[in-house]
Amino acid sequence: PANKKMKPKLPKLKERESSDSSTKSQSIMIQVMDKGRFQKPAATLSLPVGQSIELRCKGNKIGWSYPSYLDTFQNSRLSIKQLDRYGQLILANSTAADTGEYSCWLLLCNGSSCKKDESKTGSTYIFFTDKGELFVPTSSYFEIVYLNPDKPAVIPCRVTIPSAKVTLHREFPAEEIKTDGTNIIYDVKKGFIYQHPTSDHKGVVYCRAESRGAPQISIKYQLLYVEVPSGPPSTTIVASSNKAEGGDNVNVLCIVLGEPDIEVEFSWKYPGEELERPVIIQDSWRLIKRGIGHTTRISKSVIAIEDFETIDAGNYICTAQNLRGQTTVATRVDLT
C-alpha cells in the first residue's frame, strides 16, 4: 500500500518541475503558416529565397531584433507593426542577405521608460538558402577584423545553406587554416571564431564554401593584432608650455592610445570655464601601425587658449571615457 501511494506522486512532481522551469522563460514567438495555421518556429529555419515570412510575438508592447541590413528596407520589404495583443514582423521577397537572427521580447513600460522582460522572449535563426549565394552577401569587398588577446575574434563568413562545407584559408602563404574545435571553431551562425587570438594569426584570410556544386569564395578579411590591453583609456596630458606670458597662445593636448574599434569621448575642465572664457576644443583620432599587423587607435583632444591672461592660469583637467571606464589627468599652466 505504501508503494501504491507513492507511485502517483512521482509524475506530479515531474509535472510541477517542468511547469516551474517553463515559467522562467517562455517563448512568445509564433510563425504564421499558410491557411491560417500557426506554429512555434524551430531554433533554426531554412527557407528558399523569395519566400515571405510572418512572425508574431504575444504582448501589448514588443521589441524586435533582426539583421541590421534590413533597416534599409523598412516599410518596403520589412514591415513591423504593434497590434493590441501581439507584435507582427513581415518580411517579403526575402534574399540571401536577410539570413540571420530574428528575435522579440516583451517590453515592460512605466511611463516613457521601458525595460526588457527576460522571461518572455522568442527567437529563430533563419537561413534564406540560395545556391548562387553560399555566403551571406555584404556591402564591402574587404573587412578588417581586430585580434584582441583577451577576447575572441570572429571572421564573419556566414553561409545561407547550413549544410555547406566551409573552410578557412590564409592568402599568403597560401594554405588552409585547420579548425581544431578548441582554439579555432566554426559556428554556422557567426563564422570562424579565434578563441585566443595571437599575433601569429594576423594576415589576410578568406573562406571557401561548397554545397553540391562549384565552390565559392568569400570576401577577404584583414586580421590586425591589437597590442593595447582593454580597459579604461590609457591617457596622457601635455601643455605646449607650463609657464606662459600674457598674450601667449597656449595649447593643452590630451592623448589616448587604445583599441582600434573602441571610441573615446573627451571632456575638459579649465580655469576660465565659470567665467565663460572662450576656448577652442578639437577632437580627432586615427589608426597607427606599430609594426607589421599591429594597430593602435590614437585619440586626441586639444584645448586652445588665445591671448593667455590671469584667469587662464591654473589646472587643466582632461577626462577620457570609453565603454570600459574613464581616466582623468591634469596639468598646470601658470602665468609668468
Coordinates of N, CA and C in Angstrom, one line a residue, residues 7-226:
K7 N 3.5 6.0 -5.9 CA 3.6 6.0 -7.4 C 2.9 7.1 -8.1
P8 N 1.7 7.4 -7.7 CA 1.0 8.6 -8.4 C 1.7 9.9 -8.1
K9 N 2.4 10.0 -7.0 CA 3.0 11.3 -6.6 C 4.2 11.6 -7.5
L10 N 4.9 10.6 -8.0 CA 6.1 10.9 -8.8 C 5.9 11.7 -10.1
P11 N 4.9 11.3 -10.9 CA 4.6 12.1 -12.1 C 4.2 13.5 -11.8
K12 N 3.5 13.7 -10.6 CA 3.0 15.0 -10.3 C 4.2 15.9 -10.0
L13 N 5.2 15.3 -9.3 CA 6.4 16.1 -9.0 C 7.1 16.5 -10.3
K14 N 7.2 15.6 -11.3 CA 7.8 15.9 -12.6 C 7.1 17.0 -13.3
E15 N 5.8 16.9 -13.3 CA 4.9 17.9 -14.0 C 5.2 19.3 -13.3
R16 N 5.2 19.3 -12.0 CA 5.4 20.6 -11.3 C 6.8 21.1 -11.6
E17 N 7.8 20.3 -11.7 CA 9.1 20.8 -12.0 C 9.2 21.4 -13.4
S18 N 8.6 20.6 -14.4 CA 8.6 21.1 -15.8 C 7.8 22.4 -15.9
S19 N 6.7 22.5 -15.2 CA 5.9 23.7 -15.3 C 6.7 24.9 -14.7
D20 N 7.4 24.6 -13.5 CA 8.1 25.7 -12.9 C 9.2 26.2 -13.8
S21 N 9.9 25.3 -14.5 CA 11.0 25.7 -15.4 C 10.5 26.5 -16.6
S22 N 9.3 26.1 -17.0 CA 8.8 26.8 -18.2 C 8.4 28.2 -17.9
T23 N 8.0 28.5 -16.7 CA 7.6 29.8 -16.4 C 8.8 30.8 -16.3
K24 N 10.0 30.2 -16.1 CA 11.2 31.0 -16.1 C 11.5 31.7 -17.4
S25 N 11.3 31.1 -18.5 CA 11.5 31.7 -19.8 C 10.5 31.1 -20.8
Q26 N 9.5 31.9 -21.2 CA 8.5 31.4 -22.2 C 8.8 32.0 -23.6
S27 N 8.7 31.1 -24.6 CA 8.9 31.6 -25.9 C 7.5 32.2 -26.4
I28 N 7.5 33.5 -26.7 CA 6.3 34.2 -27.1 C 6.2 34.3 -28.6
M29 N 7.1 33.7 -29.4 CA 7.1 33.8 -30.8 C 6.3 32.7 -31.5
I30 N 5.5 33.0 -32.5 CA 4.9 32.0 -33.4 C 5.1 32.4 -34.8
Q31 N 5.1 31.4 -35.7 CA 5.3 31.6 -37.1 C 3.9 31.4 -37.8
V32 N 3.5 32.4 -38.6 CA 2.2 32.2 -39.3 C 2.4 31.4 -40.6
M33 N 1.7 30.3 -40.7 CA 1.9 29.4 -41.8 C 0.7 29.7 -42.8
D34 N 0.6 28.9 -43.9 CA -0.4 29.1 -44.8 C -1.8 28.6 -44.3
K35 N -2.8 29.1 -44.9 CA -4.2 28.7 -44.5 C -4.5 28.9 -43.0
G36 N -3.9 30.0 -42.5 CA -4.3 30.4 -41.1 C -3.7 29.5 -40.0
R37 N -2.7 28.7 -40.4 CA -2.1 27.8 -39.3 C -1.0 28.6 -38.6
F38 N -0.7 28.2 -37.4 CA 0.4 28.7 -36.6 C 1.3 27.6 -36.1
Q39 N 2.6 27.9 -35.9 CA 3.4 27.0 -35.2 C 4.6 27.8 -34.5
K40 N 5.1 27.2 -33.5 CA 6.3 27.8 -32.9 C 7.5 27.5 -33.8
P41 N 8.3 28.5 -34.1 CA 9.4 28.3 -35.0 C 10.5 27.5 -34.3
A42 N 11.2 26.7 -35.1 CA 12.4 26.0 -34.5 C 13.5 27.0 -34.3
A43 N 14.5 26.5 -33.6 CA 15.7 27.4 -33.3 C 16.3 27.9 -34.6
T44 N 16.3 27.0 -35.6 CA 16.8 27.5 -37.0 C 15.7 27.1 -38.0
L45 N 15.6 27.9 -39.0 CA 14.7 27.6 -40.1 C 15.5 27.8 -41.4
S46 N 15.2 27.0 -42.4 CA 15.7 27.1 -43.7 C 14.6 27.4 -44.7
L47 N 14.6 28.5 -45.4 CA 13.6 28.9 -46.3 C 14.2 29.3 -47.6
P48 N 13.6 29.0 -48.8 CA 14.2 29.4 -50.1 C 14.1 31.0 -50.2
V49 N 15.0 31.5 -50.9 CA 15.0 33.0 -51.2 C 13.7 33.3 -52.0
G50 N 13.2 34.5 -51.7 CA 11.9 34.9 -52.4 C 10.7 34.6 -51.5
Q51 N 10.8 33.7 -50.6 CA 9.7 33.3 -49.7 C 9.5 34.4 -48.7
S52 N 8.2 34.7 -48.4 CA 7.9 35.7 -47.3 C 7.7 35.0 -46.0
I53 N 7.9 35.7 -44.9 CA 7.6 35.1 -43.6 C 7.0 36.1 -42.7
E54 N 6.1 35.6 -41.9 CA 5.4 36.4 -40.9 C 5.6 35.8 -39.5
L55 N 6.2 36.6 -38.6 CA 6.4 36.2 -37.2 C 5.5 37.1 -36.3
R56 N 5.0 36.5 -35.3 CA 4.2 37.2 -34.3 C 4.7 36.9 -32.9
C57 N 4.7 37.9 -32.0 CA 5.1 37.7 -30.6 C 4.0 38.3 -29.7
K58 N 3.6 37.5 -28.8 CA 2.5 37.9 -27.9 C 2.8 38.9 -26.9
G59 N 2.0 40.0 -26.8 CA 2.2 41.1 -25.9 C 1.8 42.4 -26.4
N60 N 1.4 43.3 -25.5 CA 0.9 44.6 -26.0 C 2.0 45.6 -26.3
K61 N 3.3 45.3 -26.0 CA 4.4 46.2 -26.5 C 5.6 45.3 -26.7
I62 N 6.0 45.1 -27.9 CA 7.0 44.1 -28.3 C 8.2 44.8 -28.9
G63 N 9.4 44.4 -28.5 CA 10.7 44.9 -29.1 C 11.2 43.8 -30.1
W64 N 11.8 44.3 -31.2 CA 12.3 43.3 -32.2 C 13.8 43.5 -32.5
S65 N 14.4 42.4 -32.9 CA 15.8 42.5 -33.4 C 15.9 41.6 -34.6
Y66 N 16.6 42.1 -35.6 CA 16.7 41.5 -36.9 C 18.0 41.9 -37.6
P67 N 18.4 41.3 -38.7 CA 19.7 41.7 -39.3 C 19.6 43.2 -39.6
S68 N 20.7 44.0 -39.2 CA 20.7 45.4 -39.3 C 20.6 45.9 -40.8
Y69 N 21.0 45.0 -41.7 CA 21.0 45.3 -43.1 C 19.5 45.6 -43.6
L70 N 18.5 45.1 -42.9 CA 17.1 45.2 -43.3 C 16.6 46.6 -42.9
D71 N 17.3 47.4 -42.1 CA 16.8 48.8 -41.8 C 16.6 49.6 -43.1
T72 N 17.4 49.3 -44.1 CA 17.3 50.0 -45.4 C 15.9 49.7 -46.0
F73 N 15.3 48.6 -45.7 CA 14.1 48.2 -46.3 C 12.8 48.4 -45.5
Q74 N 12.9 49.1 -44.4 CA 11.8 49.4 -43.5 C 10.7 50.0 -44.4
N75 N 9.5 49.5 -44.2 CA 8.3 50.0 -44.9 C 8.2 49.6 -46.4
S76 N 9.2 48.8 -46.8 CA 9.1 48.3 -48.2 C 9.0 46.8 -48.1
R77 N 10.2 46.1 -47.9 CA 10.1 44.6 -47.8 C 9.9 44.2 -46.4
L78 N 10.3 45.1 -45.4 CA 10.2 44.7 -44.0 C 9.1 45.6 -43.3
S79 N 8.1 44.9 -42.7 CA 7.0 45.6 -42.0 C 7.0 45.2 -40.6
I80 N 7.0 46.1 -39.6 CA 6.8 45.8 -38.2 C 5.7 46.6 -37.6
K81 N 4.7 45.9 -37.1 CA 3.5 46.6 -36.5 C 3.3 46.1 -35.1
Q82 N 2.7 47.0 -34.3 CA 2.2 46.6 -33.0 C 0.7 46.6 -33.0
L83 N 0.1 45.4 -32.7 CA -1.4 45.4 -32.6 C -1.7 45.2 -31.1
D84 N -3.0 45.1 -30.8 CA -3.5 45.1 -29.5 C -2.8 44.0 -28.6
R85 N -2.8 42.8 -29.2 CA -2.4 41.6 -28.4 C -1.0 41.0 -28.8
Y86 N -0.5 41.5 -29.9 CA 0.8 40.9 -30.4 C 1.5 41.9 -31.3
G87 N 2.8 41.7 -31.4 CA 3.7 42.4 -32.4 C 3.8 41.6 -33.6
Q88 N 3.9 42.2 -34.8 CA 4.0 41.5 -36.0 C 5.2 41.9 -36.9
L89 N 5.9 41.0 -37.4 CA 7.0 41.2 -38.3 C 6.8 40.5 -39.6
I90 N 6.7 41.2 -40.7 CA 6.5 40.5 -42.0 C 7.7 40.9 -42.9
L91 N 8.4 39.9 -43.5 CA 9.5 40.1 -44.4 C 9.0 39.5 -45.8
A92 N 9.0 40.4 -46.8 CA 8.6 39.9 -48.1 C 9.8 39.9 -49.1
N93 N 9.6 39.0 -50.1 CA 10.7 38.9 -51.2 C 12.1 38.7 -50.6
S94 N 12.2 37.7 -49.7 CA 13.5 37.5 -49.0 C 14.6 37.3 -49.9
T95 N 15.8 37.7 -49.5 CA 17.1 37.5 -50.2 C 18.1 36.8 -49.3
A96 N 19.2 36.3 -49.9 CA 20.2 35.7 -49.1 C 20.8 36.6 -48.0
A97 N 20.8 37.9 -48.3 CA 21.4 38.8 -47.3 C 20.5 39.0 -46.1
D98 N 19.2 38.5 -46.1 CA 18.3 38.6 -44.9 C 18.6 37.5 -43.9
T99 N 19.5 36.5 -44.2 CA 19.9 35.5 -43.3 C 20.4 36.0 -42.0
G100 N 19.8 35.5 -40.9 CA 20.3 36.0 -39.6 C 19.3 35.7 -38.5
E101 N 19.5 36.3 -37.3 CA 18.7 36.1 -36.1 C 17.6 37.0 -36.1
Y102 N 16.4 36.5 -35.8 CA 15.2 37.3 -35.7 C 14.6 37.0 -34.3
S103 N 14.5 38.0 -33.4 CA 14.1 37.8 -32.1 C 13.2 38.9 -31.6
C104 N 12.4 38.6 -30.5 CA 11.5 39.6 -30.0 C 11.5 39.4 -28.5
W105 N 10.9 40.4 -27.8 CA 10.8 40.4 -26.3 C 9.7 41.3 -25.9
L106 N 9.1 41.0 -24.8 CA 8.1 41.8 -24.2 C 8.7 43.0 -23.5
L107 N 8.2 44.2 -23.7 CA 8.6 45.4 -23.0 C 7.7 45.7 -21.9
L108 N 8.3 45.9 -20.7 CA 7.6 46.4 -19.5 C 7.8 47.9 -19.4
C109 N 6.8 48.6 -19.5 CA 6.9 50.1 -19.5 C 6.3 50.8 -18.3
N110 N 7.0 51.8 -17.8 CA 6.4 52.6 -16.8 C 6.6 54.1 -17.3
G111 N 5.5 54.6 -17.8 CA 5.6 55.9 -18.5 C 6.3 55.8 -19.8
S112 N 7.4 56.6 -19.9 CA 8.2 56.5 -21.2 C 9.4 55.6 -21.0
S113 N 9.6 55.1 -19.8 CA 10.7 54.2 -19.5 C 10.3 52.7 -19.7
C114 N 11.0 52.0 -20.5 CA 10.7 50.6 -20.8 C 12.0 49.7 -20.6
K115 N 11.7 48.5 -20.1 CA 12.8 47.5 -20.0 C 12.3 46.2 -20.5
K116 N 13.3 45.4 -20.9 CA 13.1 44.1 -21.5 C 12.7 43.0 -20.4
D117 N 11.6 42.3 -20.7 CA 11.2 41.2 -19.8 C 11.9 39.9 -20.2
E118 N 13.0 39.6 -19.5 CA 13.9 38.4 -19.9 C 13.1 37.1 -19.9
S119 N 12.0 37.0 -19.2 CA 11.3 35.8 -19.1 C 10.3 35.5 -20.3
K120 N 10.1 36.6 -21.1 CA 9.2 36.5 -22.2 C 9.8 37.0 -23.5
T121 N 10.5 36.0 -24.2 CA 11.3 36.3 -25.4 C 11.0 35.2 -26.4
G122 N 11.5 35.5 -27.6 CA 11.4 34.4 -28.7 C 12.4 34.7 -29.7
S123 N 13.0 33.7 -30.4 CA 14.0 33.9 -31.4 C 14.0 32.7 -32.3
T124 N 14.5 33.0 -33.5 CA 14.8 31.9 -34.5 C 15.8 32.5 -35.5
Y125 N 16.7 31.6 -35.9 CA 17.8 32.0 -36.9 C 17.3 31.4 -38.2
I126 N 17.2 32.3 -39.2 CA 16.6 31.9 -40.5 C 17.7 31.9 -41.6
F127 N 17.9 30.8 -42.2 CA 18.7 30.7 -43.4 C 17.9 30.9 -44.6
F128 N 18.1 31.9 -45.4 CA 17.4 32.1 -46.7 C 18.3 31.5 -47.8
T129 N 18.1 30.2 -48.1 CA 19.0 29.4 -48.9 C 19.0 29.9 -50.4
D130 N 20.3 30.0 -50.9 CA 20.5 30.4 -52.3 C 21.8 29.7 -52.8
K131 N 21.6 28.8 -53.7 CA 22.8 28.1 -54.2 C 23.8 29.0 -54.9
G132 N 23.2 30.1 -55.5 CA 24.1 31.1 -56.1 C 24.8 32.0 -55.2
E133 N 24.4 32.0 -53.9 CA 25.0 32.9 -52.9 C 25.2 32.1 -51.7
L134 N 26.3 31.3 -51.6 CA 26.5 30.4 -50.5 C 26.9 31.3 -49.2
F135 N 27.6 32.4 -49.4 CA 27.9 33.3 -48.3 C 26.9 34.4 -48.2
V136 N 26.5 34.8 -47.0 CA 25.6 35.9 -46.8 C 26.3 37.2 -47.4
P137 N 25.7 37.8 -48.4 CA 26.3 39.0 -49.0 C 26.6 40.1 -48.1
T138 N 27.6 40.9 -48.3 CA 27.9 42.1 -47.5 C 28.1 43.2 -48.5
S139 N 28.1 44.4 -47.9 CA 28.2 45.6 -48.8 C 29.6 46.0 -49.2
S140 N 30.6 45.3 -48.5 CA 32.0 45.6 -48.9 C 32.7 44.4 -49.4
Y141 N 33.8 44.6 -50.1 CA 34.6 43.5 -50.6 C 35.8 43.1 -49.7
F142 N 36.0 43.9 -48.6 CA 37.1 43.7 -47.8 C 36.8 44.2 -46.4
E143 N 37.1 43.4 -45.4 CA 36.8 43.8 -44.0 C 38.0 43.7 -43.1
I144 N 38.1 44.5 -42.1 CA 39.1 44.5 -41.1 C 38.6 43.8 -39.8
V145 N 39.3 42.8 -39.3 CA 38.9 42.1 -38.1 C 40.1 42.3 -37.1
Y146 N 39.8 42.9 -35.9 CA 40.8 43.2 -34.9 C 41.0 42.0 -34.0
L147 N 42.2 41.6 -33.8 CA 42.5 40.4 -32.9 C 43.0 41.0 -31.6
N148 N 42.2 40.8 -30.6 CA 42.5 41.3 -29.2 C 42.9 40.1 -28.4
P149 N 44.0 40.2 -27.7 CA 44.4 39.0 -26.9 C 43.5 38.5 -25.8
D150 N 42.6 39.4 -25.3 CA 41.7 39.0 -24.2 C 40.3 38.8 -24.6
K151 N 40.0 38.6 -25.9 CA 38.6 38.3 -26.2 C 38.6 37.6 -27.6
P152 N 37.6 36.7 -27.8 CA 37.6 36.0 -29.1 C 37.4 37.0 -30.3
A153 N 37.9 36.6 -31.5 CA 37.7 37.3 -32.7 C 36.9 36.5 -33.7
V154 N 36.0 37.1 -34.4 CA 35.1 36.4 -35.3 C 35.4 36.9 -36.8
I155 N 35.6 35.9 -37.6 CA 35.7 36.1 -39.1 C 34.3 35.8 -39.6
P156 N 33.5 36.8 -39.9 CA 32.0 36.6 -40.1 C 31.6 36.1 -41.4
C157 N 32.2 35.0 -41.9 CA 31.8 34.5 -43.2 C 30.7 33.4 -43.0
R158 N 29.4 34.0 -42.8 CA 28.3 33.1 -42.6 C 27.7 32.6 -43.9
V159 N 27.1 31.5 -43.9 CA 26.5 30.8 -45.1 C 25.0 30.9 -45.1
T160 N 24.5 30.7 -46.3 CA 23.0 30.7 -46.4 C 22.4 29.3 -46.4
I161 N 23.3 28.3 -46.6 CA 22.9 26.9 -46.5 C 23.7 26.2 -45.4
P162 N 23.0 25.8 -44.3 CA 23.6 25.3 -43.1 C 24.5 24.1 -43.3
S163 N 24.1 23.3 -44.4 CA 24.9 22.1 -44.6 C 26.1 22.3 -45.5
A164 N 26.4 23.5 -45.9 CA 27.6 23.8 -46.7 C 28.9 23.5 -46.0
K165 N 29.8 22.9 -46.7 CA 31.2 22.7 -46.1 C 32.0 24.0 -46.2
V166 N 32.4 24.5 -45.1 CA 33.1 25.8 -45.1 C 34.5 25.6 -44.5
T167 N 35.5 26.2 -45.2 CA 36.9 26.1 -44.7 C 37.5 27.5 -44.7
L168 N 38.5 27.7 -43.9 CA 39.2 29.0 -43.7 C 40.6 28.9 -44.3
H169 N 41.0 29.9 -45.1 CA 42.3 29.9 -45.8 C 43.1 31.2 -45.6
R170 N 44.4 31.0 -45.5 CA 45.3 32.2 -45.5 C 45.7 32.5 -46.9
E171 N 45.8 33.8 -47.2 CA 46.1 34.2 -48.6 C 47.6 34.0 -48.8
F172 N 48.5 34.4 -47.9 CA 49.9 34.2 -48.1 C 50.5 33.9 -46.7
P173 N 51.3 32.8 -46.6 CA 51.4 31.8 -47.6 C 50.1 31.0 -47.8
A174 N 49.8 30.6 -49.1 CA 48.5 30.0 -49.4 C 48.4 28.7 -48.7
E175 N 47.4 28.6 -47.8 CA 47.2 27.4 -47.0 C 45.9 27.4 -46.3
E176 N 45.4 26.2 -46.1 CA 44.1 26.1 -45.3 C 44.4 26.2 -43.8
I177 N 43.6 26.9 -43.1 CA 43.8 27.0 -41.6 C 42.8 26.0 -41.0
K178 N 43.4 25.0 -40.3 CA 42.6 23.9 -39.8 C 41.8 24.4 -38.5
T179 N 40.6 24.0 -38.4 CA 39.8 24.3 -37.2 C 40.0 23.1 -36.3
D180 N 40.4 23.3 -35.1 CA 40.6 22.2 -34.1 C 39.5 22.0 -33.1
G181 N 38.5 22.9 -33.2 CA 37.4 22.7 -32.3 C 37.6 23.3 -30.9
T182 N 38.8 23.8 -30.7 CA 39.2 24.4 -29.4 C 39.7 25.8 -29.5
N183 N 40.8 26.0 -30.2 CA 41.3 27.4 -30.4 C 40.6 28.1 -31.6
I184 N 40.3 27.3 -32.7 CA 39.6 27.9 -33.8 C 38.4 27.0 -34.1
I185 N 37.2 27.6 -34.0 CA 36.0 26.8 -34.2 C 35.1 27.5 -35.3
Y186 N 34.2 26.7 -35.9 CA 33.3 27.3 -36.9 C 31.9 27.2 -36.3
D187 N 31.2 28.4 -36.3 CA 29.8 28.5 -35.9 C 29.0 28.9 -37.1
V188 N 28.1 28.1 -37.5 CA 27.3 28.4 -38.8 C 26.5 29.7 -38.7
K189 N 26.2 30.2 -37.5 CA 25.5 31.4 -37.3 C 26.4 32.6 -37.2
K190 N 27.7 32.4 -37.0 CA 28.6 33.5 -36.7 C 29.8 33.6 -37.7
G191 N 30.4 32.4 -38.0 CA 31.6 32.3 -38.8 C 32.7 31.6 -38.0
F192 N 33.9 31.8 -38.4 CA 35.1 31.2 -37.8 C 35.4 32.1 -36.5
I193 N 35.7 31.4 -35.4 CA 36.0 32.1 -34.2 C 37.4 31.7 -33.7
Y194 N 38.2 32.7 -33.5 CA 39.5 32.5 -32.8 C 39.3 32.7 -31.4
Q195 N 39.4 31.7 -30.6 CA 39.1 31.8 -29.1 C 40.1 32.6 -28.4
H196 N 41.4 32.4 -28.8 CA 42.5 33.1 -28.1 C 43.4 33.7 -29.1
P197 N 43.1 34.8 -29.7 CA 43.9 35.4 -30.8 C 45.3 35.7 -30.3
T198 N 46.3 35.5 -31.2 CA 47.7 35.9 -31.0 C 48.2 36.7 -32.2
S199 N 49.4 37.2 -32.1 CA 49.9 38.0 -33.3 C 50.2 37.0 -34.4
D200 N 50.4 35.7 -34.2 CA 50.6 34.8 -35.2 C 49.5 34.6 -36.2
H201 N 48.3 35.0 -35.7 CA 47.1 34.9 -36.6 C 46.9 36.0 -37.6
K202 N 47.7 37.1 -37.4 CA 47.4 38.3 -38.3 C 47.7 37.9 -39.8
G203 N 47.1 38.7 -40.7 CA 47.3 38.5 -42.1 C 46.0 38.6 -42.8
V204 N 46.0 38.2 -44.1 CA 44.7 38.2 -44.9 C 44.2 36.8 -45.0
V205 N 42.9 36.6 -44.7 CA 42.3 35.3 -44.8 C 41.0 35.4 -45.6
Y206 N 40.5 34.3 -46.1 CA 39.2 34.2 -46.8 C 38.5 32.9 -46.5
C207 N 37.3 32.7 -46.8 CA 36.6 31.5 -46.5 C 36.1 30.9 -47.9
R208 N 36.0 29.5 -47.9 CA 35.6 28.8 -49.0 C 34.5 27.9 -48.7
A209 N 33.4 27.9 -49.5 CA 32.2 27.1 -49.2 C 31.9 26.2 -50.4
E210 N 31.3 25.1 -50.1 CA 30.9 24.1 -51.1 C 29.6 23.4 -50.7
S211 N 28.7 23.4 -51.7 CA 27.4 22.7 -51.4 C 26.8 22.2 -52.7
R212 N 27.1 20.9 -53.1 CA 26.6 20.3 -54.3 C 26.8 21.2 -55.5
G213 N 28.0 21.6 -55.7 CA 28.3 22.4 -56.9 C 29.7 23.0 -56.8
A214 N 29.9 24.0 -57.7 CA 31.2 24.7 -57.7 C 31.5 25.4 -56.4
P215 N 32.7 25.4 -55.8 CA 32.9 26.1 -54.6 C 32.9 27.6 -54.8
Q216 N 32.6 28.3 -53.7 CA 32.5 29.8 -53.8 C 33.5 30.4 -52.7
I217 N 34.0 31.6 -53.0 CA 35.0 32.2 -52.1 C 34.3 33.5 -51.5
S218 N 34.6 33.7 -50.2 CA 34.0 34.8 -49.5 C 34.9 36.1 -49.8
I219 N 34.5 37.2 -49.3 CA 35.3 38.4 -49.3 C 36.6 38.2 -48.5
K220 N 37.6 39.0 -48.6 CA 38.8 38.9 -47.8 C 38.7 39.7 -46.5
Y221 N 39.4 39.1 -45.5 CA 39.4 39.7 -44.2 C 40.8 40.0 -43.8
Q222 N 41.1 41.3 -43.4 CA 42.5 41.6 -42.9 C 42.4 41.5 -41.4
L223 N 43.3 40.6 -40.9 CA 43.3 40.4 -39.4 C 44.5 41.2 -38.9
L224 N 44.1 42.2 -38.0 CA 45.1 43.1 -37.4 C 45.2 42.8 -35.9
Y225 N 46.4 42.6 -35.4 CA 46.6 42.3 -34.0 C 46.6 43.6 -33.2
V226 N 45.9 43.6 -32.1 CA 45.8 44.8 -31.2 C 46.7 44.6 -30.0

